[in-house]
Short mmCIF file of C-alpha atoms in Angstrom, two decimals:
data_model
loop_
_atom_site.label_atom_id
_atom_site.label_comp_id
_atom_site.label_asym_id
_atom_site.label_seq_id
_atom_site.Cartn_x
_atom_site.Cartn_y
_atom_site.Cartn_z
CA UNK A 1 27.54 -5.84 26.74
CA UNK A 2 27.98 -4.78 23.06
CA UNK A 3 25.35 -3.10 21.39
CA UNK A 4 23.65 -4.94 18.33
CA UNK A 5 22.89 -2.92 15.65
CA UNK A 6 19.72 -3.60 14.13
CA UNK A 7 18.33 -2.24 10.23
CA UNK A 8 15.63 -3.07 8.25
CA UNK A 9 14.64 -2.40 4.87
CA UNK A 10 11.76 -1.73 3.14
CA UNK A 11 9.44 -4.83 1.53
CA UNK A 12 6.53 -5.57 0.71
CA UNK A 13 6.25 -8.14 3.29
CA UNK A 14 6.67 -5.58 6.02
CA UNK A 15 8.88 -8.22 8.05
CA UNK A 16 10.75 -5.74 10.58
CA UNK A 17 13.72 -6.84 12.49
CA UNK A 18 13.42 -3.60 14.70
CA UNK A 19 9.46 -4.61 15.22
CA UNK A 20 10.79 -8.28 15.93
CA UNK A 21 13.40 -6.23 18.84
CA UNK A 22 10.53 -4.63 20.55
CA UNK A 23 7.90 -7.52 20.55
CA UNK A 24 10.54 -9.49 22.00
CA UNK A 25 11.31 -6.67 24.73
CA UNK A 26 7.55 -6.26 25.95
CA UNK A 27 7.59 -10.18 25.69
CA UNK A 28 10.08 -10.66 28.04
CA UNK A 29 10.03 -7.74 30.29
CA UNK A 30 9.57 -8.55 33.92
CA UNK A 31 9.19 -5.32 35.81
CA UNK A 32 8.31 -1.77 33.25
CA UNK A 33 8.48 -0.89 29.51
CA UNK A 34 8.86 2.56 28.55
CA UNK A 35 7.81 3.09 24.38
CA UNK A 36 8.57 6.67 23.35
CA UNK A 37 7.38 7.33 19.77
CA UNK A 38 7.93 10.41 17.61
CA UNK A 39 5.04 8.83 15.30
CA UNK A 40 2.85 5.66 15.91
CA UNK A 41 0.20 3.94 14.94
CA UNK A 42 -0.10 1.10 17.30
CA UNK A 43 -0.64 -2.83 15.45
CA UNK A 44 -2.62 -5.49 16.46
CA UNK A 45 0.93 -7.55 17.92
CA UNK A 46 2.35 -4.70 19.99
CA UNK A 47 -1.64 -4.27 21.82
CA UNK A 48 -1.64 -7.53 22.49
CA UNK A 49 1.66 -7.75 23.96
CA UNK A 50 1.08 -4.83 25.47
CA UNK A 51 -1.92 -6.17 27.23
CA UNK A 52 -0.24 -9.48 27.97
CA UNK A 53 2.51 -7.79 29.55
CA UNK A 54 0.11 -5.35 31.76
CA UNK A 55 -2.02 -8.42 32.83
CA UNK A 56 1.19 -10.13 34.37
CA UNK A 57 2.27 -7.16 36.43
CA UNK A 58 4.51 -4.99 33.58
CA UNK A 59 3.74 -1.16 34.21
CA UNK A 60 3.90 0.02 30.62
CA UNK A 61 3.97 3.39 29.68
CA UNK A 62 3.63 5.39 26.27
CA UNK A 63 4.12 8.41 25.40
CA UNK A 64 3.14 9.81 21.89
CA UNK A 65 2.61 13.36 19.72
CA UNK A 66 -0.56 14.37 19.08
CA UNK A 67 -2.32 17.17 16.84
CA UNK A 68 -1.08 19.40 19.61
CA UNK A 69 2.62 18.78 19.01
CA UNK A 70 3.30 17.02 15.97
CA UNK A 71 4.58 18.75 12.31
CA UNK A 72 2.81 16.20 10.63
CA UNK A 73 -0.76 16.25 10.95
CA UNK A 74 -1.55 13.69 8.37
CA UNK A 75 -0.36 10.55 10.47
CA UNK A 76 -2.78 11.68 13.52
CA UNK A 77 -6.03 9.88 12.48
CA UNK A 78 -3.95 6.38 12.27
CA UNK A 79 -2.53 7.37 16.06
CA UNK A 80 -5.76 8.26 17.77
CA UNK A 81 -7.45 5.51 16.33
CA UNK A 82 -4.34 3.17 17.16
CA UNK A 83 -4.90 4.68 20.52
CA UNK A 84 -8.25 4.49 20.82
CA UNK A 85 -7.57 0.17 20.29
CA UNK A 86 -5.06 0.45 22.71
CA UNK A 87 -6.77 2.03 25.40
CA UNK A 88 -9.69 -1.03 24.62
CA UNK A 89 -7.88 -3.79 24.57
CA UNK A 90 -5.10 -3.02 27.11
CA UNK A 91 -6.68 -0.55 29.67
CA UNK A 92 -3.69 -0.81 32.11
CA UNK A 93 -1.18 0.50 29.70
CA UNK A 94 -0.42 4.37 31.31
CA UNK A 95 -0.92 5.95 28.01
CA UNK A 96 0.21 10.04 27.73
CA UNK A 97 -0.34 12.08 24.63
CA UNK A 98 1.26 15.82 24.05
CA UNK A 99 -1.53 18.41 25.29
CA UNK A 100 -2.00 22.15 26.63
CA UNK A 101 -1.93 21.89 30.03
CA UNK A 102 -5.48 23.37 30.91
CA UNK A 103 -7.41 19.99 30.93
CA UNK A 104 -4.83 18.54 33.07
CA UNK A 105 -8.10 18.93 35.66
CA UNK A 106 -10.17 16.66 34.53
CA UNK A 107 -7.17 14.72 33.28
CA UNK A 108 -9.09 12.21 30.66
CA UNK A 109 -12.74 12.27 32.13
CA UNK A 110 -15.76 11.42 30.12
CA UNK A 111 -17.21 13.98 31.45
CA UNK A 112 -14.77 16.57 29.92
CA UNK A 113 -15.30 14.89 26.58
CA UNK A 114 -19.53 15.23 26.98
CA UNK A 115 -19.43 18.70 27.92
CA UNK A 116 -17.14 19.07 24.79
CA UNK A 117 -19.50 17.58 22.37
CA UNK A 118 -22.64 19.78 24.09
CA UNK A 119 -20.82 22.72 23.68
CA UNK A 120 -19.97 22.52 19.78
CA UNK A 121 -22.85 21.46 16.68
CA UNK A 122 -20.95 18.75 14.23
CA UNK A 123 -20.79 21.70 11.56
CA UNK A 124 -18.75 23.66 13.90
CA UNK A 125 -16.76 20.98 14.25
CA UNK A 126 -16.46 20.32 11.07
CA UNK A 127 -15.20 24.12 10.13
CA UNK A 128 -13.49 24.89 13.14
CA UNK A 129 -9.76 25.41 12.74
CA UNK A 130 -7.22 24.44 15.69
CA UNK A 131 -5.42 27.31 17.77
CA UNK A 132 -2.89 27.10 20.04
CA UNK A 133 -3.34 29.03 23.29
CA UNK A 134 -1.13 31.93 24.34
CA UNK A 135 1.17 29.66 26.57
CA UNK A 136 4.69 29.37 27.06
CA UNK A 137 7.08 26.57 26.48
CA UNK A 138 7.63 24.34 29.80
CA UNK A 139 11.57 23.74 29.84
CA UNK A 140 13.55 20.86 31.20
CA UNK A 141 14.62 22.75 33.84
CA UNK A 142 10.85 23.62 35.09
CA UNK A 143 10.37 19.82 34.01
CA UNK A 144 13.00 19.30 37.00
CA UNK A 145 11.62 21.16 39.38
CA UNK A 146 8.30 19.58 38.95
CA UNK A 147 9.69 16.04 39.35
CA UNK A 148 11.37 17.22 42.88
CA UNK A 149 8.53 18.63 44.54
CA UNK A 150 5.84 17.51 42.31
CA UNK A 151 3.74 20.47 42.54
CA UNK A 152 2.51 20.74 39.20
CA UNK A 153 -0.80 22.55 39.15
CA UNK A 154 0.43 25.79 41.04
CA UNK A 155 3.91 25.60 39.69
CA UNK A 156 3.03 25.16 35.53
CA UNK A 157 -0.69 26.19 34.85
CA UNK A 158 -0.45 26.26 31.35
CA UNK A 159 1.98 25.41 28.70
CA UNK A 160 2.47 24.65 25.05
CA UNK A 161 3.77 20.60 24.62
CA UNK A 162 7.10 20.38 22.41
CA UNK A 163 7.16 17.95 19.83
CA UNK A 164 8.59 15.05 21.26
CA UNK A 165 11.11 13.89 18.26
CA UNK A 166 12.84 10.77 20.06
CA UNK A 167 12.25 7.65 19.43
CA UNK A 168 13.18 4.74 22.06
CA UNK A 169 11.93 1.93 24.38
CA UNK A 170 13.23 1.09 27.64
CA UNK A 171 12.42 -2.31 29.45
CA UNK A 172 12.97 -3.12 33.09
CA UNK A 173 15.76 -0.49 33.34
CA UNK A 174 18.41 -2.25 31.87
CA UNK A 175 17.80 -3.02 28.25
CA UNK A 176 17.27 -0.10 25.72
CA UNK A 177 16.57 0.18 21.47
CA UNK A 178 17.10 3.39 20.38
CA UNK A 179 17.57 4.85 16.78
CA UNK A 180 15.27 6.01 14.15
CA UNK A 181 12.66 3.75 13.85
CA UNK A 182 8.69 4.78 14.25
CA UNK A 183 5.92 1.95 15.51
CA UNK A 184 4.13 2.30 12.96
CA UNK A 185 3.73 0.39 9.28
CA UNK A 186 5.66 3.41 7.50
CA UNK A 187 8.67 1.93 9.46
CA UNK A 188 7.45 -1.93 8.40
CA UNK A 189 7.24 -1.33 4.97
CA UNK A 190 8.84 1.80 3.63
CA UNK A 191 11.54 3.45 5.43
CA UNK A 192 15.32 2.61 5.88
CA UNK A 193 15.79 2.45 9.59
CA UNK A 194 18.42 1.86 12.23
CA UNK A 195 18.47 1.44 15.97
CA UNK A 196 20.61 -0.12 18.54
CA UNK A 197 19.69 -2.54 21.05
CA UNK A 198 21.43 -2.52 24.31
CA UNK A 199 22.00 -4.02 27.91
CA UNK A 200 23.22 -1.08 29.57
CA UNK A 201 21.85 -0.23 32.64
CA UNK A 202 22.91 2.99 33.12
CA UNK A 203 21.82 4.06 29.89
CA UNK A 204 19.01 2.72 30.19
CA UNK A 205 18.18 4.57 33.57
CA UNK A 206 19.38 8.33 31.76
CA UNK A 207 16.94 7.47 28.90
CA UNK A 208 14.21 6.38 31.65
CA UNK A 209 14.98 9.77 32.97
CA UNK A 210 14.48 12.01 30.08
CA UNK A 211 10.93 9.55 29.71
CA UNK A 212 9.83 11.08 32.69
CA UNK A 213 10.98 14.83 32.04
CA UNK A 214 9.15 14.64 28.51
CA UNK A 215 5.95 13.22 30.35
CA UNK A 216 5.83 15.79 32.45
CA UNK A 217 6.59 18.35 30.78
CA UNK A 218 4.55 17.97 27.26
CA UNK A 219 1.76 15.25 28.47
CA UNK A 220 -1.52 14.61 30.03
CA UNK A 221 -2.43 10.89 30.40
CA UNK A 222 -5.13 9.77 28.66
CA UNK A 223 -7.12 7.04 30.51
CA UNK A 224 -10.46 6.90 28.75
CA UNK A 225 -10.94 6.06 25.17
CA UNK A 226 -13.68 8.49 24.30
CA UNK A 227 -11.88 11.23 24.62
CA UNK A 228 -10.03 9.92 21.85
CA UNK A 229 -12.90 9.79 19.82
CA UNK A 230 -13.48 12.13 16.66
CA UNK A 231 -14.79 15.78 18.42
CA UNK A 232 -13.22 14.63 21.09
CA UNK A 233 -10.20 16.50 22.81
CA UNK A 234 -7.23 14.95 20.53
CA UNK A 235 -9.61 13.61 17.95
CA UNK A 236 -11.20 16.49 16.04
CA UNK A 237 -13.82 15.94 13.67
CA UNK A 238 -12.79 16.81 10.34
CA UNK A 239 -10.41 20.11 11.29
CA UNK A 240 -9.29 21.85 8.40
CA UNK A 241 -5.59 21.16 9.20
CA UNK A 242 -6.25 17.16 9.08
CA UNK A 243 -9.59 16.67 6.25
CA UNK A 244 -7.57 17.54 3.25
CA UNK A 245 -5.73 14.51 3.73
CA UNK A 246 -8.08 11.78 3.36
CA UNK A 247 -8.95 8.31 5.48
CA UNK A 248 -6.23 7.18 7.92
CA UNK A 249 -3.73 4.95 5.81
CA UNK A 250 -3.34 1.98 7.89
CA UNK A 251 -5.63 1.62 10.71
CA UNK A 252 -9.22 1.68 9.69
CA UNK A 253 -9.49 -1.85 10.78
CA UNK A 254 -7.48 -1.00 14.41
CA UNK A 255 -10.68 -0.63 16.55
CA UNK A 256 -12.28 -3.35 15.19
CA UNK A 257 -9.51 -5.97 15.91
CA UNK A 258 -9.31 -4.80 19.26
CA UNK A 259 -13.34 -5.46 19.96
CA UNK A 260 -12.34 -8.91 18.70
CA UNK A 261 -9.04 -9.57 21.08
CA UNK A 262 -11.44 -8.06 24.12
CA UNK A 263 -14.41 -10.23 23.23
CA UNK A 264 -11.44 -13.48 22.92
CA UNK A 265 -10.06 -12.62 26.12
CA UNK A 266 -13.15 -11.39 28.24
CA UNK A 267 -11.71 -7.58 28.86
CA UNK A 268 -14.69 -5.73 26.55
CA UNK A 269 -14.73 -2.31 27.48
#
């Protein structure tokens, strides 16, 4: 099938024609969705669809950058709150976010995040400045390995996450948009972007492939929204890395909207 090239340009209205690929993708995927984004920040549509697509049968899967990864730390208060509405409204959606490998453990337990918040006063918090562990680099070859035998924990102990630059989503393993576009309203309303859209199932399996390689080797999945939350493991409370930068730019309102959808469609959590 030939591929159709998709662009969009920047407006003030913010209307996408990439966005308008995706939504139709999750919208009218039968089996998996696969959403790879160098940068997100999650909107109110994609959740729901998201959710919709979860609650008849759809594994989804998402894999994003977090402080732990990314080269832009400005962006991450619009993803972990993006996330946090995500994790609310569509609690089936396999979400996994960049992270040293140490709290692979306890995974995403509230009981990680408590112990967290016990441990450190707000002020230290507040002053605190991020460090990266002394760990090395998992490659794609360990990445591999891990996927053959699938002994993880003895194999990999610890690790630094790579930033995770690509940008693609993958539905029911034979349709694939890939290109430069971010989900998030940067891409809506201010950035030049191109991707291609695709029925190629082979492609689409190789790019499902190198989903799976990045997940395991630069990701924990994150199952519980408070460990989202600010002090929280990938939500720290103003770090001196992220405070100079002011409120999050676009999704203030993210977490609110998703109480709403949950309280509309009985799924509060």
């Amino acid at each position: 099938v030939s591929p159709l090239v998709i662009s969009s340009s920047p407006g003030l209205l913010g209307d996408d024609p990439i966005l308008r690929a995706v939504l139709q993708m999750i919208r009218m995927a039968n089996t998996d969705i696969r959403l790879c984004m160098g940068f997100a920040c999650f909107t109110a549509p994609i959740i729901a669809l998201m959710h919709d697509a979860t609650q008849r049968g759809v594994r989804v899967q998402v894999l994003v950058n977090t402080r732990y990864s990314a080269d832009l730390c400005c962006p991450q208060g619009d993803l972990i709150s993006s996330c946090i509405a995500l994790l609310r409204h569509a609690p089936l959606v396999e979400l996994y976010c960049t992270h040293t490998r140490e709290i692979e453990s306890s995974r995403s337990s509230r009981s990680s995040f408590d112990s967290l918040n016990s441990s450190n006063s707000e002020q230290d918090q507040m002053t605190k400045p991020i460090t990266m562990p002394s760990v090395r680099t998992l490659s794609l070859q360990d990445a591999e390995a891990v996927l053959k035998t699938g002994d993880w924990l003895q194999t990999n102990p610890r690790f630094k996450p790579s930033f995770v630059h690509a940008k693609f989503v993958v539905a029911d393993s034979r349709v694939a948009c890939i290109g430069s576009w971010n989900c998030w309203p940067r891409s809506f309303f201010y950035e030049h972007e191109c991707n291609v859209v695709v029925e190629a199932p082979k492609l689409a399996t190789k790019i499902e492939r190198k989903f799976e390689l990045a997940k395991v080797a630069n990701t924990v999945r994150v199952d519980d929204h408070h460990v989202l939350s600010p002090g929280g493991l990938f939500g720290p409370l103003g770090c001196y890395i992220c405070r100079h930068y002011g409120p999050c730019l676009y999704s203030d309102d993210l977490v609110e909207v998703a109480m709403q959808l949950c309280k509309k469609m009985g799924t509060v959590h």
